PDB file of C-alpha atoms in Angstrom:
ATOM      1  CA  MET Q 608       0.139  -0.174  -0.002  1.00  0.00           C
ATOM      2  CA  PHE Q 609       2.615   2.494   1.019  1.00  0.00           C
ATOM      3  CA  ASP Q 610       4.814   1.701  -2.087  1.00  0.00           C
ATOM      4  CA  CYS Q 611       1.851   2.256  -4.286  1.00  0.00           C
ATOM      5  CA  LEU Q 612       1.157   5.549  -2.611  1.00  0.00           C
ATOM      6  CA  TYR Q 613       4.919   6.444  -2.768  1.00  0.00           C
ATOM      7  CA  GLU Q 614       5.112   5.874  -6.637  1.00  0.00           C
ATOM      8  CA  GLU Q 615       2.030   7.714  -7.392  1.00  0.00           C
ATOM      9  CA  SER Q 616       3.051  10.697  -5.361  1.00  0.00           C
ATOM     10  CA  LEU Q 617       6.621  10.586  -6.844  1.00  0.00           C
ATOM     11  CA  SER Q 618       5.192  10.690 -10.352  1.00  0.00           C
ATOM     12  CA  ARG Q 619       3.335  13.913  -9.594  1.00  0.00           C
ATOM     13  CA  ALA Q 620       6.011  15.544  -7.560  1.00  0.00           C
ATOM     14  CA  GLU Q 621       7.407  18.924  -8.609  1.00  0.00           C
ATOM     15  CA  HIS Q 622       9.729  19.074  -5.589  1.00  0.00           C
ATOM     16  CA  ARG Q 623      11.210  16.038  -3.789  1.00  0.00           C
ATOM     17  CA  ILE Q 624      13.122  16.588  -0.486  1.00  0.00           C
ATOM     18  CA  TRP Q 625      14.762  14.257   1.783  1.00  0.00           C
ATOM     19  CA  ILE Q 626      14.590  15.219   5.356  1.00  0.00           C
ATOM     20  CA  LEU Q 627      16.657  13.854   8.056  1.00  0.00           C
ATOM     21  CA  SER Q 628      17.795  14.858  11.640  1.00  0.00           C
ATOM     22  CA  ASP Q 629      19.822  13.703  14.673  1.00  0.00           C
ATOM     23  CA  LEU Q 630      22.415  11.307  13.739  1.00  0.00           C
ATOM     24  CA  GLN Q 631      23.966  12.439  16.812  1.00  0.00           C
ATOM     25  CA  GLN Q 632      26.616   9.900  17.932  1.00  0.00           C
ATOM     26  CA  ALA Q 633      29.601  10.313  20.012  1.00  0.00           C
ATOM     27  CA  LEU Q 634      31.531   7.409  18.400  1.00  0.00           C
ATOM     28  CA  PRO Q 635      32.626   7.402  14.725  1.00  0.00           C
ATOM     29  CA  GLU Q 636      31.976   3.751  14.400  1.00  0.00           C
ATOM     30  CA  ASN Q 637      28.249   4.248  15.304  1.00  0.00           C
ATOM     31  CA  THR Q 638      28.104   7.160  12.968  1.00  0.00           C
ATOM     32  CA  ARG Q 639      29.501   4.958  10.082  1.00  0.00           C
ATOM     33  CA  ARG Q 640      26.986   2.152  10.869  1.00  0.00           C
ATOM     34  CA  CYS Q 641      23.874   4.499  10.937  1.00  0.00           C
ATOM     35  CA  LEU Q 642      25.126   6.346   7.737  1.00  0.00           C
ATOM     36  CA  ASP Q 643      25.640   2.990   5.886  1.00  0.00           C
ATOM     37  CA  ALA Q 644      22.075   2.056   6.595  1.00  0.00           C
ATOM     38  CA  GLY Q 645      20.529   5.357   5.625  1.00  0.00           C
ATOM     39  CA  ILE Q 646      22.659   6.210   2.595  1.00  0.00           C
ATOM     40  CA  SER Q 647      22.588   2.557   1.014  1.00  0.00           C
ATOM     41  CA  ASP Q 648      18.805   2.380   1.432  1.00  0.00           C
ATOM     42  CA  PHE Q 649      18.439   5.971  -0.250  1.00  0.00           C
ATOM     43  CA  LYS Q 650      20.679   4.765  -3.129  1.00  0.00           C
ATOM     44  CA  SER Q 651      18.691   1.548  -3.579  1.00  0.00           C
ATOM     45  CA  MET Q 652      15.639   3.731  -4.073  1.00  0.00           C
ATOM     46  CA  GLY Q 653      17.037   5.272  -7.249  1.00  0.00           C
ATOM     47  CA  LEU Q 654      16.934   9.127  -7.327  1.00  0.00           C
ATOM     48  CA  PRO Q 655      14.252   9.847  -4.798  1.00  0.00           C
ATOM     49  CA  ALA Q 656      15.111  13.543  -3.950  1.00  0.00           C
ATOM     50  CA  ASP Q 657      16.328  16.593  -5.543  1.00  0.00           C
ATOM     51  CA  GLN Q 658      17.610  18.135  -2.316  1.00  0.00           C
ATOM     52  CA  ILE Q 659      18.344  17.284   1.361  1.00  0.00           C
ATOM     53  CA  TRP Q 660      17.288  19.046   4.367  1.00  0.00           C
ATOM     54  CA  TYR Q 661      19.414  18.136   7.586  1.00  0.00           C
ATOM     55  CA  LEU Q 662      17.718  19.516  10.717  1.00  0.00           C
ATOM     56  CA  GLY Q 663      20.619  19.408  13.222  1.00  0.00           C
ATOM     57  CA  ASP Q 664      22.449  17.353  15.803  1.00  0.00           C
ATOM     58  CA  ALA Q 665      24.745  15.873  13.367  1.00  0.00           C
ATOM     59  CA  VAL Q 666      27.451  15.045  16.059  1.00  0.00           C
ATOM     60  CA  GLU Q 667      27.656  14.731  19.811  1.00  0.00           C
ATOM     61  CA  GLY Q 668      30.566  15.089  22.279  1.00  0.00           C
ATOM     62  CA  GLU Q 669      33.742  17.249  22.996  1.00  0.00           C
ATOM     63  CA  GLU Q 670      36.542  15.113  21.736  1.00  0.00           C
ATOM     64  CA  LYS Q 671      37.861  16.958  18.738  1.00  0.00           C
ATOM     65  CA  GLU Q 672      39.508  14.162  16.800  1.00  0.00           C
ATOM     66  CA  ARG Q 673      36.251  11.962  16.937  1.00  0.00           C
ATOM     67  CA  LEU Q 674      34.203  15.041  15.968  1.00  0.00           C
ATOM     68  CA  ARG Q 675      36.462  15.573  12.832  1.00  0.00           C
ATOM     69  CA  ASP Q 676      35.942  11.857  11.967  1.00  0.00           C
ATOM     70  CA  MET Q 677      32.289  12.010  12.289  1.00  0.00           C
ATOM     71  CA  CYS Q 678      32.095  15.363  10.130  1.00  0.00           C
ATOM     72  CA  ARG Q 679      34.512  13.583   7.473  1.00  0.00           C
ATOM     73  CA  LEU Q 680      32.303  10.568   7.307  1.00  0.00           C
ATOM     74  CA  GLN Q 681      29.024  12.479   6.895  1.00  0.00           C
ATOM     75  CA  GLU Q 682      30.527  15.024   4.235  1.00  0.00           C
ATOM     76  CA  GLU Q 683      31.712  11.940   2.187  1.00  0.00           C
ATOM     77  CA  ALA Q 684      28.373  10.132   2.510  1.00  0.00           C
ATOM     78  CA  PHE Q 685      26.140  13.056   1.656  1.00  0.00           C
ATOM     79  CA  ALA Q 686      28.518  14.330  -0.990  1.00  0.00           C
ATOM     80  CA  SER Q 687      28.278  11.022  -2.804  1.00  0.00           C
ATOM     81  CA  LEU Q 688      24.558  11.740  -3.512  1.00  0.00           C
ATOM     82  CA  SER Q 689      25.576  14.843  -5.597  1.00  0.00           C
ATOM     83  CA  LEU Q 690      22.508  16.753  -4.029  1.00  0.00           C
ATOM     84  CA  PRO Q 691      22.356  20.283  -2.526  1.00  0.00           C
ATOM     85  CA  LEU Q 692      22.193  20.071   1.201  1.00  0.00           C
ATOM     86  CA  CYS Q 693      20.579  22.590   3.544  1.00  0.00           C
ATOM     87  CA  TYR Q 694      21.514  22.319   7.323  1.00  0.00           C
ATOM     88  CA  ALA Q 695      20.324  23.908  10.593  1.00  0.00           C
ATOM     89  CA  THR Q 696      22.176  23.268  13.821  1.00  0.00           C
ATOM     90  CA  GLY Q 697      20.763  21.499  16.742  1.00  0.00           C
ATOM     91  CA  ASN Q 698      21.741  21.698  20.488  1.00  0.00           C
ATOM     92  CA  HIS Q 699      24.392  18.968  20.425  1.00  0.00           C
ATOM     93  CA  ASP Q 700      26.049  20.631  17.602  1.00  0.00           C
ATOM     94  CA  TYR Q 701      27.269  23.131  20.225  1.00  0.00           C
ATOM     95  CA  ASP Q 702      28.629  20.400  22.648  1.00  0.00           C
ATOM     96  CA  TYR Q 703      32.439  21.276  21.890  1.00  0.00           C
ATOM     97  CA  ALA Q 704      31.816  25.054  22.013  1.00  0.00           C
ATOM     98  CA  ARG Q 705      29.954  24.895  25.414  1.00  0.00           C
ATOM     99  CA  ALA Q 706      32.658  22.641  26.752  1.00  0.00           C
ATOM    100  CA  HIS Q 707      35.290  25.318  25.570  1.00  0.00           C
ATOM    101  CA  ARG Q 708      33.863  28.613  26.297  1.00  0.00           C
ATOM    102  CA  ASP Q 709      37.380  30.285  26.569  1.00  0.00           C
ATOM    103  CA  GLN Q 710      38.099  29.398  22.865  1.00  0.00           C
ATOM    104  CA  VAL Q 711      36.771  30.669  19.735  1.00  0.00           C
ATOM    105  CA  PRO Q 712      33.543  28.836  19.149  1.00  0.00           C
ATOM    106  CA  TRP Q 713      33.928  25.722  17.049  1.00  0.00           C
ATOM    107  CA  LEU Q 714      30.913  23.832  15.540  1.00  0.00           C
ATOM    108  CA  PRO Q 715      32.310  21.078  13.471  1.00  0.00           C
ATOM    109  CA  PHE Q 716      29.483  20.136  11.145  1.00  0.00           C
ATOM    110  CA  TYR Q 717      28.238  23.686  10.737  1.00  0.00           C
ATOM    111  CA  GLU Q 718      31.684  24.578   9.401  1.00  0.00           C
ATOM    112  CA  THR Q 719      31.748  21.476   7.284  1.00  0.00           C
ATOM    113  CA  VAL Q 720      28.493  22.520   5.547  1.00  0.00           C
ATOM    114  CA  ARG Q 721      29.422  26.189   5.264  1.00  0.00           C
ATOM    115  CA  ASP Q 722      32.609  25.331   3.434  1.00  0.00           C
ATOM    116  CA  HIS Q 723      31.142  22.658   1.195  1.00  0.00           C
ATOM    117  CA  PRO Q 724      30.450  23.980  -2.311  1.00  0.00           C
ATOM    118  CA  GLY Q 725      26.591  24.025  -3.002  1.00  0.00           C
ATOM    119  CA  TRP Q 726      25.576  23.403   0.606  1.00  0.00           C
ATOM    120  CA  LYS Q 727      23.725  25.970   2.609  1.00  0.00           C
ATOM    121  CA  THR Q 728      23.569  26.774   6.338  1.00  0.00           C
ATOM    122  CA  ALA Q 729      22.848  29.871   8.485  1.00  0.00           C
ATOM    123  CA  ASP Q 730      25.120  32.857   7.931  1.00  0.00           C
ATOM    124  CA  SER Q 731      26.092  32.874  11.715  1.00  0.00           C
ATOM    125  CA  CYS Q 732      26.665  29.857  13.995  1.00  0.00           C
ATOM    126  CA  GLU Q 733      24.660  31.813  16.368  1.00  0.00           C
ATOM    127  CA  ASP Q 734      21.482  31.352  14.343  1.00  0.00           C
ATOM    128  CA  PHE Q 735      19.336  28.266  15.013  1.00  0.00           C
ATOM    129  CA  TRP Q 736      17.377  28.642  11.890  1.00  0.00           C
ATOM    130  CA  PHE Q 737      17.328  30.266   8.345  1.00  0.00           C
ATOM    131  CA  HIS Q 738      14.895  30.760   5.712  1.00  0.00           C
ATOM    132  CA  THR Q 739      14.778  28.890   2.381  1.00  0.00           C
ATOM    133  CA  GLU Q 740      11.500  28.567   0.389  1.00  0.00           C
ATOM    134  CA  VAL Q 741      10.169  25.807  -1.844  1.00  0.00           C
ATOM    135  CA  GLY Q 742       6.923  27.101  -2.931  1.00  0.00           C
ATOM    136  CA  LYS Q 743       4.503  28.778  -0.470  1.00  0.00           C
ATOM    137  CA  TYR Q 744       3.750  26.018   2.104  1.00  0.00           C
ATOM    138  CA  PRO Q 745       3.288  26.154   5.810  1.00  0.00           C
ATOM    139  CA  VAL Q 746       4.533  22.660   6.529  1.00  0.00           C
ATOM    140  CA  TYR Q 747       6.960  22.498   9.681  1.00  0.00           C
ATOM    141  CA  PHE Q 748       9.507  19.644  10.133  1.00  0.00           C
ATOM    142  CA  TYR Q 749      11.512  19.125  13.194  1.00  0.00           C
ATOM    143  CA  GLY Q 750      14.009  16.828  14.766  1.00  0.00           C
ATOM    144  CA  HIS Q 751      15.400  16.416  18.291  1.00  0.00           C
ATOM    145  CA  SER Q 752      12.542  14.336  19.695  1.00  0.00           C
ATOM    146  CA  HIS Q 753      13.846  10.856  18.789  1.00  0.00           C
ATOM    147  CA  ILE Q 754      10.958   8.485  17.918  1.00  0.00           C
ATOM    148  CA  GLY Q 755      10.938   5.375  19.998  1.00  0.00           C
ATOM    149  CA  ASP Q 756      13.097   6.973  22.731  1.00  0.00           C
ATOM    150  CA  TRP Q 757      11.363   6.156  25.904  1.00  0.00           C
ATOM    151  CA  LYS Q 758      14.007   7.629  28.175  1.00  0.00           C
ATOM    152  CA  TRP Q 759      13.447  11.309  27.136  1.00  0.00           C
ATOM    153  CA  ALA Q 760      10.211  11.353  25.225  1.00  0.00           C
ATOM    154  CA  LYS Q 761       8.147   9.318  27.606  1.00  0.00           C
ATOM    155  CA  LYS Q 762       4.395   9.327  26.633  1.00  0.00           C
ATOM    156  CA  ASP Q 763       5.343  11.142  23.381  1.00  0.00           C
ATOM    157  CA  ALA Q 764       7.909   8.487  22.335  1.00  0.00           C
ATOM    158  CA  TRP Q 765       5.827   7.598  19.256  1.00  0.00           C
ATOM    159  CA  ARG Q 766       4.514  10.982  18.244  1.00  0.00           C
ATOM    160  CA  ARG Q 767       5.188  11.775  14.584  1.00  0.00           C
ATOM    161  CA  ILE Q 768       2.699  14.470  13.807  1.00  0.00           C
ATOM    162  CA  SER Q 769       1.266  17.268  15.945  1.00  0.00           C
ATOM    163  CA  TRP Q 770      -0.146  20.667  15.271  1.00  0.00           C
ATOM    164  CA  VAL Q 771       1.081  24.103  15.760  1.00  0.00           C
ATOM    165  CA  ASP Q 772      -0.725  25.786  18.811  1.00  0.00           C
ATOM    166  CA  TRP Q 773      -3.639  27.565  17.708  1.00  0.00           C
ATOM    167  CA  HIS Q 774      -3.156  26.804  14.043  1.00  0.00           C
ATOM    168  CA  ASP Q 775      -4.325  24.037  11.657  1.00  0.00           C
ATOM    169  CA  VAL Q 776      -0.727  23.550  10.576  1.00  0.00           C
ATOM    170  CA  PRO Q 777       0.987  20.294  10.898  1.00  0.00           C
ATOM    171  CA  GLN Q 778       4.515  19.674  12.312  1.00  0.00           C
ATOM    172  CA  ILE Q 779       6.186  16.486  11.503  1.00  0.00           C
ATOM    173  CA  ASP Q 780       8.839  14.862  13.393  1.00  0.00           C
ATOM    174  CA  VAL Q 781      11.600  13.364  11.228  1.00  0.00           C
ATOM    175  CA  SER Q 782      14.128  12.019  13.812  1.00  0.00           C
ATOM    176  CA  SER Q 783      16.202  10.264  14.250  1.00  0.00           C
ATOM    177  CA  PHE Q 784      18.751   9.006  11.678  1.00  0.00           C
ATOM    178  CA  GLU Q 785      20.142   6.539  14.177  1.00  0.00           C
ATOM    179  CA  ASN Q 786      19.031   3.245  15.401  1.00  0.00           C
ATOM    180  CA  ILE Q 787      20.585   3.402  18.955  1.00  0.00           C
ATOM    181  CA  ARG Q 788      18.302   5.551  21.120  1.00  0.00           C
ATOM    182  CA  GLY Q 789      15.290   4.681  18.975  1.00  0.00           C
ATOM    183  CA  ARG Q 790      14.823   1.324  17.052  1.00  0.00           C
ATOM    184  CA  SER Q 791      15.444   2.338  13.441  1.00  0.00           C
ATOM    185  CA  CYS Q 792      17.332   4.885  11.281  1.00  0.00           C
ATOM    186  CA  ARG Q 793      14.453   7.046  10.162  1.00  0.00           C
ATOM    187  CA  SER Q 794      13.890   9.885   7.739  1.00  0.00           C
ATOM    188  CA  VAL Q 795      11.095  11.560   5.781  1.00  0.00           C
ATOM    189  CA  PHE Q 796      10.430  12.064   2.094  1.00  0.00           C
ATOM    190  CA  LEU Q 797       8.495  15.268   1.102  1.00  0.00           C
ATOM    191  CA  HIS Q 798       6.812  15.558  -2.234  1.00  0.00           C
ATOM    192  CA  ILE Q 799       5.342  18.875  -3.270  1.00  0.00           C
ATOM    193  CA  HIS Q 800       3.018  18.200  -6.089  1.00  0.00           C
ATOM    194  CA  ARG Q 801       2.359  20.371  -9.176  1.00  0.00           C
ATOM    195  CA  GLU Q 802      -1.364  20.846  -8.204  1.00  0.00           C
ATOM    196  CA  GLY Q 803      -0.247  22.259  -4.783  1.00  0.00           C
ATOM    197  CA  THR Q 804      -0.944  19.257  -2.743  1.00  0.00           C
ATOM    198  CA  MET Q 805       1.821  17.346  -0.592  1.00  0.00           C
ATOM    199  CA  GLY Q 806       2.760  13.913   0.389  1.00  0.00           C
ATOM    200  CA  VAL Q 807       4.896  12.971   3.417  1.00  0.00           C
ATOM    201  CA  PHE Q 808       6.384   9.563   3.676  1.00  0.00           C
ATOM    202  CA  PHE Q 809       8.210   8.074   6.804  1.00  0.00           C
ATOM    203  CA  ARG Q 810      11.001   5.807   5.788  1.00  0.00           C
ATOM    204  CA  ASP Q 811      12.696   2.997   8.003  1.00  0.00           C
ATOM    205  CA  HIS Q 812      16.061   2.582   6.490  1.00  0.00           C
ATOM    206  CA  ASP Q 813      16.962  -0.534   8.507  1.00  0.00           C
ATOM    207  CA  ARG Q 814      13.915  -2.449   7.110  1.00  0.00           C
ATOM    208  CA  HIS Q 815      13.877  -0.722   3.697  1.00  0.00           C
ATOM    209  CA  CYS Q 816      10.356   0.220   3.718  1.00  0.00           C
ATOM    210  CA  PHE Q 817       7.880   3.001   4.385  1.00  0.00           C
ATOM    211  CA  THR Q 818       6.030   2.868   7.713  1.00  0.00           C
ATOM    212  CA  GLU Q 819       3.502   5.789   7.513  1.00  0.00           C
ATOM    213  CA  ALA Q 820       2.285   8.256   4.769  1.00  0.00           C
ATOM    214  CA  TYR Q 821       0.533  11.555   5.602  1.00  0.00           C
ATOM    215  CA  PHE Q 822      -1.169  13.970   3.033  1.00  0.00           C
ATOM    216  CA  PRO Q 823      -1.910  17.512   4.547  1.00  0.00           C
ATOM    217  CA  SER Q 824      -5.394  18.734   3.845  1.00  0.00           C
ATOM    218  CA  PRO Q 825      -5.835  21.341   0.985  1.00  0.00           C
ATOM    219  CA  GLU Q 826      -6.240  23.917   3.591  1.00  0.00           C
ATOM    220  CA  ASN Q 827      -2.707  23.792   4.424  1.00  0.00           C
ATOM    221  CA  GLY Q 828      -1.754  24.354   0.833  1.00  0.00           C
ATOM    222  CA  PRO Q 829      -0.717  27.936  -0.628  1.00  0.00           C
ATOM    223  CA  ALA Q 830      -4.375  29.185  -0.935  1.00  0.00           C
ATOM    224  CA  GLY Q 831      -5.244  28.146   2.617  1.00  0.00           C
ATOM    225  CA  TRP Q 832      -2.143  29.655   3.888  1.00  0.00           C
ATOM    226  CA  ASP Q 833      -3.045  33.106   2.243  1.00  0.00           C
ATOM    227  CA  ASP Q 834      -6.613  33.008   3.835  1.00  0.00           C
ATOM    228  CA  MET Q 835      -4.974  32.446   7.288  1.00  0.00           C
ATOM    229  CA  ARG Q 836      -2.378  35.292   7.107  1.00  0.00           C
ATOM    230  CA  GLY Q 837      -4.887  37.552   8.798  1.00  0.00           C
ATOM    231  CA  LEU Q 838      -4.793  35.315  11.861  1.00  0.00           C
ATOM    232  CA  TRP Q 839      -1.006  35.336  11.993  1.00  0.00           C
ATOM    233  CA  GLY Q 840      -0.453  39.130  11.619  1.00  0.00           C
TER     234      GLY Q 840
END
């Protein structure tokens, strides 16, 4: 069922975006294992995306050489896909800077992305977000809340979709791109269709399958967004 929905959505997609977050490992060997699972599954799907959105927490920890190794592994892996990548920092990307406040701030993966040709991140490492537009769509994606992580997420451990307070705007949890805190290396594929609708597909890279699909209502498309601007000011 999900494969059929995905193929139909893919055939109608004007924009195809791969969204991931929270690889977040302190050991290079764990980074390599999770990367291998996610990247190999992505490649097995053919060419399923035109760009990558990486929503932060690429690394974890304070050991400089390990951080360099984890950045190198990720840069090589994502560069092998020859796709533009947009990256926003997460809290763990600041681990080294927080531990060495007396030094010039060093954010290893932020600097990796900033210096890689064709990749994009915020102009300043102090910015937690930046604006990029693909059509006029209020659809919000976030990481940080690792699906299946009972220790930290507790009652919300399996929450994938929730709504922005006071608005009929969905927000989708894409994390995490690791199978250690949670059970699977996870990500999301976003399709923006020519007629203004969208498809969101949750991927389990360890099991090479889609686990859920979500199609936002037309009210959350460009026309509906324009109608709601008065509510937002």
